[in-house]
Amino acid sequence: MVRIQRVKGTRDLLPEDMIKRRYVFERIREVFEAYGFKEILTPTFEYTKLFELRSGEEVVEQLYAFEDKGGRNLSLRPDLTSSVARLFVNGFQTAPKPIKWYYITNMFRYEEPQSGRLREFWQAGVELIGSSNIEADAEVIALLIESYLSTGLKEFTVNVGNRILLDEFAKMLGVKDDIGLMRLIDKKDKMKREEFVKALQEFGLNEEDINKVFTLIELKGKPDDVLPKARELFTSKIAKEELKKIEELFELLKAYGIEDYALIDFGIARGFDYYTSIVFEAIADNDLGIGSIGGGGRYDNLIEVFGGKPTPATGFAIGIERLIPILESKRLLPEFKIGSDVFVAYIGKELGIKKKAIEVTQMLRKAKIRAEYDIQGRKLSKALNYANSIGAKVVIILGKKDFAEGKVTIRDMESGEQVAVPIKKAVEEVKKML
RNA sequence: GCCGGGGUGGUGUAGCCUGGUUAGCACAGGGGACUGUGGAUCCCCUAGCCCGGGUUCAAAUCCCGGCCCCGGCCCCA
């Protein structure tokens, strides 16, 4: 007999995992809804073409791609942004703007698993479609920050960069392979300074250019410190306009009251696939080897790539498998009690007494008390033992004597105290003890 | 896709280097001692060498391949 294993890069989620996830999702959901975002869900799989249109044919390597029985080339969704854009194009182009949608669901990417990276993972994210105003960027960045705060996380920052400024920067240096340069800059934190310098030299940059790269990288921190230096570095008109937007962005973030968590980091690249302007990523200090815990940005070209009329959009996603371990390691999650509060044990094997045990259990359940009765039909000492092991606070004992008198014995599992009460009073009595 | 480390009952492990009894231990699980009182004790039971091939008289142990886990690279939409 061959034992079937879990598929590589997937997880079984047990009750103690689920309760934590549910808690975190609920906190995030409350904030999303407070901001007026409405929940949507698109299909788990799409035509592979959808993702190719966005990211090029090479992405198939990173997709869970397959052919179905009808010969359709499909892929499990690697994120929801493409699907949401597709949905928008298919039916919401004339809907009132902005459209504010959120989702909490699983994604699939065919990659080698490692710390904080699985082949199936969950994201909570939002998309804000139809506004090119900087207000839209501010709204989603503020929402991202408030989402983390709602889970109890405090030691994190959302670092804001800008794709246009990086393009301008590449132009200034006369670099054609701007994406290559950005990837290199993105890796700056993983390398020693000398290695980084060497890599930049190999990329074809002279000393002056390399100094400019370092100036760019050091453009990191609070806007009051960073923006004046940025204005010296960037001289083009386009760049000046973007800098003005970023200045306004941070003014708006102050109005949201969350500016302490937002920083500028012009070295952020974030993949580069379809981001067009403001990009951002959330970093939480941790010793688990986890980098970004979420991120997003503006994607003003994607909707027309999918055949819609040009429509600006921005959004973000939070990686749950990255966030939860960090919350756990910082002890920010509450203690959860899983399982029943009341265990109903009965003595004897007669049908009548079993039925009475079920009836009592049902009374408790109808009163919204988490209760179960001893399906195993254990002897009393084992039943108490079991009740103890599942953490039941109260055991209801139904014996022949009780049965004959129309009563049950209620035992407080912490103190060991017991009272015999008429069955009709049992629920009331138990409620007092919980 | 590439690199490094690993894989022994449900869980945690001993054994592996240096091949040789019936693969040991603990916890968990089921039953009993105990036909109305738990967190205890005792007894019994269940259950394992990731898969395949090779070397050998003999493989958990040595060799090769695969799968999976942990971590790193590429990539990270």
Short mmCIF file of C-alpha atoms (C1' of nucleotides) in Angstrom, two decimals:
data_model
loop_
_atom_site.label_atom_id
_atom_site.label_comp_id
_atom_site.label_asym_id
_atom_site.label_seq_id
_atom_site.Cartn_x
_atom_site.Cartn_y
_atom_site.Cartn_z
CA MET A 1 0.00 0.00 0.00
CA VAL A 2 1.45 3.30 -1.06
CA ARG A 3 0.84 6.10 1.37
CA ILE A 4 -0.16 9.31 -0.33
CA GLN A 5 1.77 12.30 0.86
CA ARG A 6 0.96 15.96 0.80
CA VAL A 7 1.90 17.63 -2.44
CA LYS A 8 5.19 19.47 -2.25
CA GLY A 9 4.90 23.01 -0.99
CA THR A 10 1.43 22.55 0.53
CA ARG A 11 0.28 22.51 4.13
CA ASP A 12 -2.39 20.76 6.13
CA LEU A 13 -3.97 23.28 8.43
CA LEU A 14 -5.00 21.89 11.80
CA PRO A 15 -7.55 23.31 14.24
CA GLU A 16 -4.91 25.29 16.13
CA ASP A 17 -3.67 26.76 12.82
CA MET A 18 -7.13 27.58 11.59
CA ILE A 19 -8.18 29.44 14.69
CA LYS A 20 -5.18 31.76 14.35
CA ARG A 21 -5.76 32.30 10.65
CA ARG A 22 -9.40 33.00 11.19
CA TYR A 23 -8.56 35.54 13.84
CA VAL A 24 -6.05 37.33 11.62
CA PHE A 25 -8.36 37.26 8.59
CA GLU A 26 -11.21 38.67 10.64
CA ARG A 27 -9.14 41.55 11.94
CA ILE A 28 -7.99 42.39 8.42
CA ARG A 29 -11.47 41.98 6.99
CA GLU A 30 -12.90 44.44 9.51
CA VAL A 31 -10.42 47.08 8.44
CA PHE A 32 -10.95 46.44 4.73
CA GLU A 33 -14.67 46.86 5.21
CA ALA A 34 -14.27 49.92 7.38
CA TYR A 35 -12.51 51.49 4.38
CA GLY A 36 -15.46 50.62 2.18
CA PHE A 37 -13.93 47.74 0.27
CA LYS A 38 -16.30 44.96 -0.75
CA GLU A 39 -15.40 41.30 -0.98
CA ILE A 40 -15.13 39.46 -4.28
CA LEU A 41 -13.79 36.13 -5.42
CA THR A 42 -12.81 35.01 -8.89
CA PRO A 43 -12.29 31.42 -10.08
CA THR A 44 -9.33 29.43 -8.79
CA PHE A 45 -8.14 28.91 -12.36
CA GLU A 46 -7.99 31.09 -15.43
CA TYR A 47 -6.75 30.75 -18.98
CA THR A 48 -2.96 30.68 -18.82
CA LYS A 49 -3.05 33.39 -21.47
CA LEU A 50 -4.34 35.87 -18.91
CA PHE A 51 -1.14 35.65 -16.94
CA GLU A 52 1.02 35.54 -20.06
CA LEU A 53 -0.53 38.77 -21.32
CA ARG A 54 0.49 40.48 -18.14
CA SER A 55 3.91 39.03 -17.46
CA GLY A 56 5.16 37.41 -20.65
CA GLU A 57 5.28 33.79 -21.72
CA GLU A 58 8.09 32.95 -19.30
CA VAL A 59 5.73 33.15 -16.33
CA VAL A 60 4.33 29.76 -17.27
CA GLU A 61 7.45 28.39 -15.58
CA GLN A 62 6.21 29.84 -12.31
CA LEU A 63 2.58 28.81 -12.76
CA TYR A 64 0.63 25.73 -11.87
CA ALA A 65 -0.30 25.34 -15.52
CA PHE A 66 -2.20 22.40 -16.99
CA GLU A 67 -4.45 21.36 -19.82
CA ASP A 68 -8.00 20.37 -18.94
CA LYS A 69 -10.02 17.59 -20.59
CA GLY A 70 -11.44 20.06 -23.07
CA GLY A 71 -7.96 21.02 -24.22
CA ARG A 72 -8.01 24.42 -22.50
CA ASN A 73 -4.67 25.74 -21.27
CA LEU A 74 -5.34 26.78 -17.70
CA SER A 75 -3.40 27.90 -14.66
CA LEU A 76 -4.17 28.15 -10.99
CA ARG A 77 -4.15 31.84 -10.06
CA PRO A 78 -0.76 33.11 -8.88
CA ASP A 79 -2.42 36.23 -7.45
CA LEU A 80 -5.73 37.97 -7.88
CA THR A 81 -4.74 41.17 -9.64
CA SER A 82 -5.00 39.73 -13.15
CA SER A 83 -8.34 38.12 -12.44
CA VAL A 84 -9.70 41.29 -10.92
CA ALA A 85 -8.55 43.30 -13.93
CA ARG A 86 -10.18 40.72 -16.19
CA LEU A 87 -13.39 40.92 -14.19
CA PHE A 88 -13.34 44.68 -14.40
CA VAL A 89 -12.85 44.63 -18.17
CA ASN A 90 -15.60 42.05 -18.60
CA GLY A 91 -18.32 43.93 -16.85
CA PHE A 92 -17.44 46.91 -14.71
CA GLN A 93 -15.87 49.43 -17.05
CA THR A 94 -18.85 51.72 -16.76
CA ALA A 95 -19.43 51.19 -13.04
CA PRO A 96 -19.09 54.23 -10.75
CA LYS A 97 -15.47 54.89 -9.81
CA PRO A 98 -13.57 54.11 -7.81
CA ILE A 99 -14.22 50.42 -7.52
CA LYS A 100 -13.00 49.10 -4.19
CA TRP A 101 -12.74 45.35 -3.98
CA TYR A 102 -11.04 43.04 -1.52
CA TYR A 103 -10.35 39.32 -1.35
CA ILE A 104 -9.01 36.76 1.08
CA THR A 105 -8.11 33.58 -0.70
CA ASN A 106 -5.44 31.09 -1.74
CA MET A 107 -2.91 31.47 -4.56
CA PHE A 108 -0.62 29.02 -6.32
CA ARG A 109 2.87 29.41 -7.68
CA TYR A 110 5.11 26.69 -8.99
CA GLU A 111 8.34 27.55 -7.23
CA GLU A 112 10.81 25.89 -4.93
CA PRO A 113 9.51 26.12 -1.38
CA GLN A 114 11.64 27.86 1.21
CA SER A 115 11.22 30.04 4.25
CA GLY A 116 7.96 31.97 3.93
CA ARG A 117 7.27 30.55 0.50
CA LEU A 118 4.87 27.73 -0.33
CA ARG A 119 3.28 26.56 -3.54
CA GLU A 120 -0.17 27.22 -2.13
CA PHE A 121 -0.48 30.27 0.08
CA TRP A 122 -3.11 32.76 1.15
CA GLN A 123 -3.32 36.44 0.57
CA ALA A 124 -5.61 39.18 1.79
CA GLY A 125 -5.60 42.03 -0.66
CA VAL A 126 -7.42 44.96 -2.16
CA GLU A 127 -7.70 46.57 -5.58
CA LEU A 128 -8.78 50.16 -6.05
CA ILE A 129 -9.72 50.75 -9.66
CA GLY A 130 -10.48 53.94 -11.53
CA SER A 131 -8.48 56.65 -9.82
CA SER A 132 -5.12 58.04 -10.85
CA ASN A 133 -5.18 60.51 -7.97
CA ILE A 134 -2.48 60.23 -5.36
CA GLU A 135 -5.37 60.00 -2.92
CA ALA A 136 -5.91 56.47 -4.17
CA ASP A 137 -2.31 55.51 -3.40
CA ALA A 138 -2.63 57.08 0.02
CA GLU A 139 -5.86 55.22 0.70
CA VAL A 140 -4.39 51.78 -0.01
CA ILE A 141 -1.12 52.47 1.79
CA ALA A 142 -3.02 53.68 4.84
CA LEU A 143 -5.24 50.63 4.65
CA LEU A 144 -2.23 48.32 4.43
CA ILE A 145 -0.75 49.92 7.53
CA GLU A 146 -4.01 49.78 9.44
CA SER A 147 -4.44 46.15 8.47
CA TYR A 148 -1.18 45.21 10.15
CA LEU A 149 -1.98 47.36 13.16
CA SER A 150 -5.31 45.55 13.54
CA THR A 151 -3.46 42.26 13.99
CA GLY A 152 -1.39 43.76 16.79
CA LEU A 153 1.78 44.20 14.74
CA LYS A 154 3.66 47.38 15.54
CA GLU A 155 7.25 46.85 14.47
CA PHE A 156 6.95 47.23 10.74
CA THR A 157 7.28 49.82 8.04
CA VAL A 158 5.73 50.28 4.66
CA ASN A 159 8.45 51.46 2.34
CA VAL A 160 7.34 53.48 -0.62
CA GLY A 161 9.24 53.64 -3.89
CA ASN A 162 8.50 54.77 -7.37
CA ARG A 163 8.89 52.94 -10.62
CA ILE A 164 9.05 56.12 -12.72
CA LEU A 165 11.90 57.52 -10.68
CA LEU A 166 13.83 54.32 -11.15
CA ASP A 167 13.26 54.56 -14.90
CA GLU A 168 14.47 58.14 -14.83
CA PHE A 169 17.46 57.04 -12.86
CA ALA A 170 18.36 54.39 -15.41
CA LYS A 171 18.03 57.01 -18.16
CA MET A 172 20.33 59.37 -16.27
CA LEU A 173 22.98 56.71 -16.18
CA GLY A 174 22.36 55.77 -19.80
CA VAL A 175 21.59 52.21 -18.82
CA LYS A 176 19.53 50.30 -21.37
CA ASP A 177 18.91 47.22 -19.26
CA ASP A 178 16.97 49.19 -16.67
CA ILE A 179 15.27 46.05 -15.34
CA GLY A 180 18.64 44.39 -14.84
CA LEU A 181 19.86 47.43 -12.92
CA MET A 182 16.75 47.48 -10.78
CA ARG A 183 17.09 43.80 -9.93
CA LEU A 184 20.61 44.50 -8.83
CA ILE A 185 19.51 47.45 -6.72
CA ASP A 186 16.75 45.33 -5.23
CA LYS A 187 19.37 42.88 -4.00
CA LYS A 188 21.51 45.55 -2.37
CA ASP A 189 20.62 44.43 1.14
CA LYS A 190 21.74 40.87 0.48
CA MET A 191 25.25 41.84 -0.59
CA LYS A 192 28.27 43.35 1.04
CA ARG A 193 29.19 46.79 -0.16
CA GLU A 194 32.26 45.60 -2.10
CA GLU A 195 30.27 42.84 -3.81
CA PHE A 196 27.63 45.34 -4.75
CA VAL A 197 30.21 47.75 -6.17
CA LYS A 198 31.77 44.93 -8.14
CA ALA A 199 28.40 43.87 -9.53
CA LEU A 200 27.70 47.45 -10.58
CA GLN A 201 31.09 47.67 -12.30
CA GLU A 202 30.36 44.46 -14.15
CA PHE A 203 27.10 46.02 -15.15
CA GLY A 204 29.15 48.69 -16.93
CA LEU A 205 28.85 51.62 -14.52
CA ASN A 206 31.73 54.00 -13.93
CA GLU A 207 32.68 55.41 -10.57
CA GLU A 208 30.49 58.47 -10.87
CA ASP A 209 27.48 56.33 -11.77
CA ILE A 210 28.15 54.00 -8.88
CA ASN A 211 28.19 56.96 -6.54
CA LYS A 212 24.83 57.97 -7.90
CA VAL A 213 23.51 54.48 -7.23
CA PHE A 214 24.61 54.82 -3.64
CA THR A 215 22.98 58.21 -3.42
CA LEU A 216 19.76 56.62 -4.66
CA ILE A 217 19.96 53.76 -2.20
CA GLU A 218 20.54 56.14 0.64
CA LEU A 219 17.37 57.94 -0.30
CA LYS A 220 15.58 56.09 2.39
CA GLY A 221 13.74 57.28 5.45
CA LYS A 222 11.33 60.03 6.41
CA PRO A 223 10.24 62.34 3.59
CA ASP A 224 11.59 65.47 5.27
CA ASP A 225 15.10 64.00 5.09
CA VAL A 226 14.83 62.24 1.78
CA LEU A 227 12.91 64.56 -0.49
CA PRO A 228 15.40 67.48 -0.49
CA LYS A 229 18.22 65.11 -1.46
CA ALA A 230 16.03 63.46 -4.07
CA ARG A 231 15.36 66.85 -5.67
CA GLU A 232 19.11 67.30 -6.08
CA LEU A 233 19.58 63.89 -7.64
CA PHE A 234 16.63 63.96 -9.99
CA THR A 235 16.51 66.92 -12.33
CA SER A 236 14.14 65.89 -15.12
CA LYS A 237 10.65 67.31 -15.32
CA ILE A 238 9.00 63.92 -15.05
CA ALA A 239 11.00 63.11 -11.95
CA LYS A 240 10.14 66.43 -10.34
CA GLU A 241 6.47 65.75 -10.88
CA GLU A 242 6.71 62.34 -9.28
CA LEU A 243 8.58 63.77 -6.32
CA LYS A 244 5.82 66.30 -5.88
CA LYS A 245 3.26 63.52 -5.83
CA ILE A 246 5.22 61.64 -3.22
CA GLU A 247 5.44 64.74 -1.08
CA GLU A 248 1.67 65.09 -1.29
CA LEU A 249 1.24 61.37 -0.59
CA PHE A 250 3.03 61.68 2.71
CA GLU A 251 1.02 64.76 3.62
CA LEU A 252 -2.12 62.72 3.06
CA LEU A 253 -0.73 59.85 5.13
CA LYS A 254 -0.35 62.29 8.00
CA ALA A 255 -4.07 62.97 7.76
CA TYR A 256 -4.71 59.25 8.09
CA GLY A 257 -2.65 59.37 11.26
CA ILE A 258 -0.36 56.51 10.25
CA GLU A 259 2.62 58.39 8.81
CA ASP A 260 4.95 56.93 11.43
CA TYR A 261 4.80 53.58 9.67
CA ALA A 262 5.53 54.88 6.18
CA LEU A 263 9.00 55.54 4.80
CA ILE A 264 10.47 56.42 1.46
CA ASP A 265 12.78 53.88 -0.13
CA PHE A 266 13.59 54.69 -3.74
CA GLY A 267 15.51 51.45 -4.07
CA ILE A 268 12.35 49.33 -4.08
CA ALA A 269 11.81 47.54 -7.36
CA ARG A 270 9.15 44.88 -6.67
CA GLY A 271 9.48 42.70 -9.69
CA PHE A 272 8.68 45.34 -12.24
CA ASP A 273 6.17 43.35 -14.17
CA TYR A 274 3.32 45.77 -14.40
CA TYR A 275 3.84 48.46 -11.80
CA THR A 276 3.78 51.92 -13.25
CA SER A 277 4.39 54.46 -10.51
CA ILE A 278 4.11 54.24 -6.72
CA VAL A 279 5.18 50.86 -5.36
CA PHE A 280 5.49 49.80 -1.75
CA GLU A 281 6.31 46.86 0.43
CA ALA A 282 5.83 46.08 4.08
CA ILE A 283 8.78 44.84 6.10
CA ALA A 284 8.55 43.57 9.67
CA ASP A 285 11.62 43.02 11.74
CA ASN A 286 12.01 39.27 12.40
CA ASP A 287 14.59 36.52 12.76
CA LEU A 288 12.65 33.99 10.71
CA GLY A 289 14.24 34.83 7.39
CA ILE A 290 11.06 36.44 6.18
CA GLY A 291 11.46 39.45 3.91
CA SER A 292 8.42 41.28 2.70
CA ILE A 293 5.11 40.57 4.47
CA GLY A 294 3.06 42.31 1.83
CA GLY A 295 3.19 44.93 -0.84
CA GLY A 296 1.64 46.45 -3.87
CA GLY A 297 1.56 49.44 -6.10
CA ARG A 298 0.01 51.24 -8.98
CA TYR A 299 -0.67 49.41 -12.21
CA ASP A 300 -2.15 51.90 -14.66
CA ASN A 301 -1.47 49.90 -17.83
CA LEU A 302 -2.74 46.45 -16.94
CA ILE A 303 -6.40 46.96 -17.73
CA GLU A 304 -5.70 48.05 -21.29
CA VAL A 305 -3.38 45.10 -21.72
CA PHE A 306 -6.46 42.98 -21.06
CA GLY A 307 -8.45 44.87 -23.67
CA GLY A 308 -10.15 47.42 -21.45
CA LYS A 309 -10.09 51.14 -21.92
CA PRO A 310 -7.09 52.64 -20.10
CA THR A 311 -7.97 52.67 -16.42
CA PRO A 312 -5.68 53.49 -13.52
CA ALA A 313 -5.58 51.13 -10.56
CA THR A 314 -3.66 50.36 -7.43
CA GLY A 315 -3.72 47.68 -4.79
CA PHE A 316 -1.82 45.44 -2.43
CA ALA A 317 -1.71 41.94 -1.01
CA ILE A 318 -0.76 40.70 2.44
CA GLY A 319 0.95 37.30 2.67
CA ILE A 320 -0.70 35.39 5.48
CA GLU A 321 1.90 32.63 5.75
CA ARG A 322 4.49 35.31 6.35
CA LEU A 323 2.48 37.47 8.69
CA ILE A 324 1.28 34.76 11.07
CA PRO A 325 4.70 33.33 12.01
CA ILE A 326 5.87 36.86 12.77
CA LEU A 327 2.82 37.55 14.93
CA GLU A 328 3.43 34.26 16.71
CA SER A 329 7.09 34.89 17.32
CA LYS A 330 6.23 38.28 18.80
CA ARG A 331 3.45 36.69 20.88
CA LEU A 332 0.85 39.00 19.45
CA LEU A 333 -1.86 36.41 18.99
CA PRO A 334 -4.33 35.77 21.80
CA GLU A 335 -4.70 32.39 23.45
CA PHE A 336 -7.45 30.43 21.80
CA LYS A 337 -9.58 27.82 23.46
CA ILE A 338 -10.60 25.24 20.92
CA GLY A 339 -13.03 22.43 21.59
CA SER A 340 -16.01 21.97 23.84
CA ASP A 341 -16.66 23.64 27.14
CA VAL A 342 -19.01 20.95 28.36
CA PHE A 343 -18.64 17.20 28.13
CA VAL A 344 -21.61 14.96 28.80
CA ALA A 345 -20.76 11.54 30.22
CA TYR A 346 -23.24 8.82 31.00
CA ILE A 347 -23.04 5.63 32.98
CA GLY A 348 -24.43 2.42 31.65
CA LYS A 349 -25.16 1.07 28.24
CA GLU A 350 -28.96 1.35 28.18
CA LEU A 351 -30.48 3.09 25.18
CA GLY A 352 -32.60 5.28 27.45
CA ILE A 353 -29.62 6.81 29.17
CA LYS A 354 -27.77 7.40 25.93
CA LYS A 355 -30.79 9.19 24.54
CA LYS A 356 -31.01 11.32 27.65
CA ALA A 357 -27.32 12.22 27.29
CA ILE A 358 -27.97 13.33 23.72
CA GLU A 359 -31.01 15.34 24.77
CA VAL A 360 -29.03 17.14 27.46
CA THR A 361 -26.22 17.83 24.97
CA GLN A 362 -28.72 19.24 22.50
CA MET A 363 -30.16 21.54 25.16
CA LEU A 364 -26.71 22.95 25.75
CA ARG A 365 -25.99 23.33 22.05
CA LYS A 366 -29.25 25.18 21.50
CA ALA A 367 -28.14 27.56 24.23
CA LYS A 368 -24.96 28.19 22.15
CA ILE A 369 -22.77 26.27 24.54
CA ARG A 370 -20.05 24.21 22.93
CA ALA A 371 -20.93 20.75 24.13
CA GLU A 372 -20.42 17.14 23.18
CA TYR A 373 -21.35 13.84 24.68
CA ASP A 374 -19.25 10.72 24.99
CA ILE A 375 -19.69 8.97 21.68
CA GLN A 376 -17.12 6.40 22.76
CA GLY A 377 -19.23 5.28 25.73
CA ARG A 378 -16.27 5.30 28.08
CA LYS A 379 -16.36 4.32 31.69
CA LEU A 380 -16.75 7.30 33.95
CA SER A 381 -13.15 7.56 35.07
CA LYS A 382 -11.93 7.47 31.47
CA ALA A 383 -14.62 9.90 30.45
CA LEU A 384 -13.46 12.40 33.06
CA ASN A 385 -9.92 11.85 31.98
CA TYR A 386 -10.86 12.54 28.39
CA ALA A 387 -12.92 15.59 29.34
CA ASN A 388 -9.90 16.90 31.14
CA SER A 389 -7.63 16.29 28.17
CA ILE A 390 -9.87 18.25 25.79
CA GLY A 391 -10.05 21.11 28.27
CA ALA A 392 -13.75 20.90 29.10
CA LYS A 393 -14.60 23.21 31.97
CA VAL A 394 -17.70 21.32 32.96
CA VAL A 395 -18.74 17.68 32.83
CA ILE A 396 -22.34 16.64 33.08
CA ILE A 397 -22.66 13.17 34.54
CA LEU A 398 -25.77 11.18 33.84
CA GLY A 399 -26.07 8.07 35.94
CA LYS A 400 -28.85 5.66 36.78
CA LYS A 401 -29.60 7.38 40.06
CA ASP A 402 -29.74 10.80 38.38
CA PHE A 403 -31.77 9.35 35.57
CA ALA A 404 -34.31 7.86 37.94
CA GLU A 405 -34.71 11.23 39.69
CA GLY A 406 -34.81 13.26 36.49
CA LYS A 407 -31.56 14.99 37.42
CA VAL A 408 -28.01 15.37 36.19
CA THR A 409 -24.79 15.86 38.12
CA ILE A 410 -22.79 18.90 37.07
CA ARG A 411 -19.11 18.80 37.85
CA ASP A 412 -16.78 21.78 37.78
CA MET A 413 -13.56 20.36 36.38
CA GLU A 414 -11.32 22.89 38.04
CA SER A 415 -12.63 22.71 41.60
CA GLY A 416 -14.08 19.21 41.46
CA GLU A 417 -17.29 20.45 43.01
CA GLN A 418 -20.52 18.84 41.95
CA VAL A 419 -24.18 19.60 42.17
CA ALA A 420 -27.19 17.52 41.18
CA VAL A 421 -29.88 19.56 39.47
CA PRO A 422 -33.09 18.77 37.62
CA ILE A 423 -32.48 18.38 33.91
CA LYS A 424 -34.51 21.49 33.12
CA LYS A 425 -32.17 23.59 35.22
CA ALA A 426 -28.99 22.09 33.78
CA VAL A 427 -28.39 24.68 31.05
CA GLU A 428 -28.94 27.56 33.43
CA GLU A 429 -26.58 26.03 35.97
CA VAL A 430 -23.87 25.34 33.38
CA LYS A 431 -24.04 28.92 32.09
CA LYS A 432 -23.17 30.17 35.55
CA MET A 433 -20.06 28.03 35.59
CA LEU A 434 -18.61 29.00 32.18
"C1'" G B 1 15.71 24.54 -12.56
"C1'" C B 2 20.38 24.67 -9.29
"C1'" C B 3 23.19 24.06 -4.37
"C1'" G B 4 23.70 22.33 0.93
"C1'" G B 5 21.63 19.50 5.10
"C1'" G B 6 18.05 15.85 6.37
"C1'" G B 7 13.97 11.51 6.23
"C1'" U B 8 13.26 5.33 11.97
"C1'" G B 9 5.46 3.94 14.80
"C1'" G B 10 0.73 9.54 15.23
"C1'" U B 11 4.79 12.83 17.77
"C1'" G B 12 9.89 13.21 19.67
"C1'" U B 13 14.02 10.10 19.44
"C1'" A B 14 18.19 5.62 20.10
"C1'" G B 15 20.57 2.61 16.56
"C1'" C B 16 23.78 4.45 11.05
"C1'" C B 17 30.18 6.44 11.29
"C1'" U B 18 32.45 0.70 12.37
"C1'" G B 19 26.49 -3.95 8.09
"C1'" G B 20 25.02 -9.28 11.90
"C1'" U B 21 19.55 -11.15 17.85
"C1'" U B 22 12.85 -10.15 17.70
"C1'" A B 23 14.79 -2.14 15.53
"C1'" G B 24 15.09 0.14 21.78
"C1'" C B 25 12.85 4.30 24.59
"C1'" A B 26 9.32 8.24 25.84
"C1'" C B 27 4.80 10.61 24.85
"C1'" A B 28 0.15 10.05 22.39
"C1'" G B 29 -3.94 6.45 21.04
"C1'" G B 30 -7.22 1.87 22.22
"C1'" G B 31 -8.50 -1.76 26.05
"C1'" G B 32 -8.23 -3.60 31.07
"C1'" A B 33 -7.17 -3.57 36.67
"C1'" C B 34 -12.11 -0.27 38.19
"C1'" U B 35 -20.67 -1.58 37.01
"C1'" G B 36 -20.76 6.39 39.86
"C1'" U B 37 -15.91 10.17 39.88
"C1'" G B 38 -10.34 13.01 36.28
"C1'" G B 39 -5.14 15.13 35.99
"C1'" A B 40 -2.04 8.90 39.38
"C1'" U B 41 -0.20 3.81 39.12
"C1'" C B 42 0.14 -1.03 36.88
"C1'" C B 43 -0.85 -4.56 32.78
"C1'" C B 44 -2.02 -5.59 27.66
"C1'" C B 45 -2.64 -3.96 22.66
"C1'" U B 46 -2.04 -0.86 18.20
"C1'" A B 47 1.84 1.24 15.29
"C1'" G B 48 7.87 2.43 12.20
"C1'" C B 49 13.27 1.98 9.13
"C1'" C B 50 10.32 7.52 2.62
"C1'" C B 51 10.25 4.70 -2.39
"C1'" G B 52 13.05 1.85 -6.01
"C1'" G B 53 17.54 -0.40 -7.53
"C1'" G B 54 22.67 -2.02 -6.38
"C1'" U B 55 26.80 -4.19 -3.25
"C1'" U B 56 26.88 -8.32 0.36
"C1'" C B 57 26.01 -14.75 3.03
"C1'" A B 58 23.53 -10.56 5.51
"C1'" A B 59 21.35 -3.50 4.66
"C1'" A B 60 17.66 1.08 8.99
"C1'" U B 61 23.15 1.03 8.52
"C1'" C B 62 27.30 1.24 2.53
"C1'" C B 63 26.43 3.02 -2.94
"C1'" C B 64 23.08 5.09 -6.96
"C1'" G B 65 18.41 7.23 -8.56
"C1'" G B 66 13.66 9.27 -7.23
"C1'" C B 67 10.16 11.58 -3.78
"C1'" C B 68 9.48 14.70 0.34
"C1'" C B 69 11.15 18.13 4.39
"C1'" C B 70 14.43 22.36 6.10
"C1'" G B 71 17.43 26.30 4.28
"C1'" G B 72 19.85 29.09 0.28
"C1'" C B 73 20.20 30.63 -5.18
"C1'" C B 74 17.22 31.99 -9.60
"C1'" C B 75 12.59 34.18 -9.45
"C1'" C B 76 9.22 36.61 -6.33
"C1'" A B 77 3.51 39.11 -10.48
#
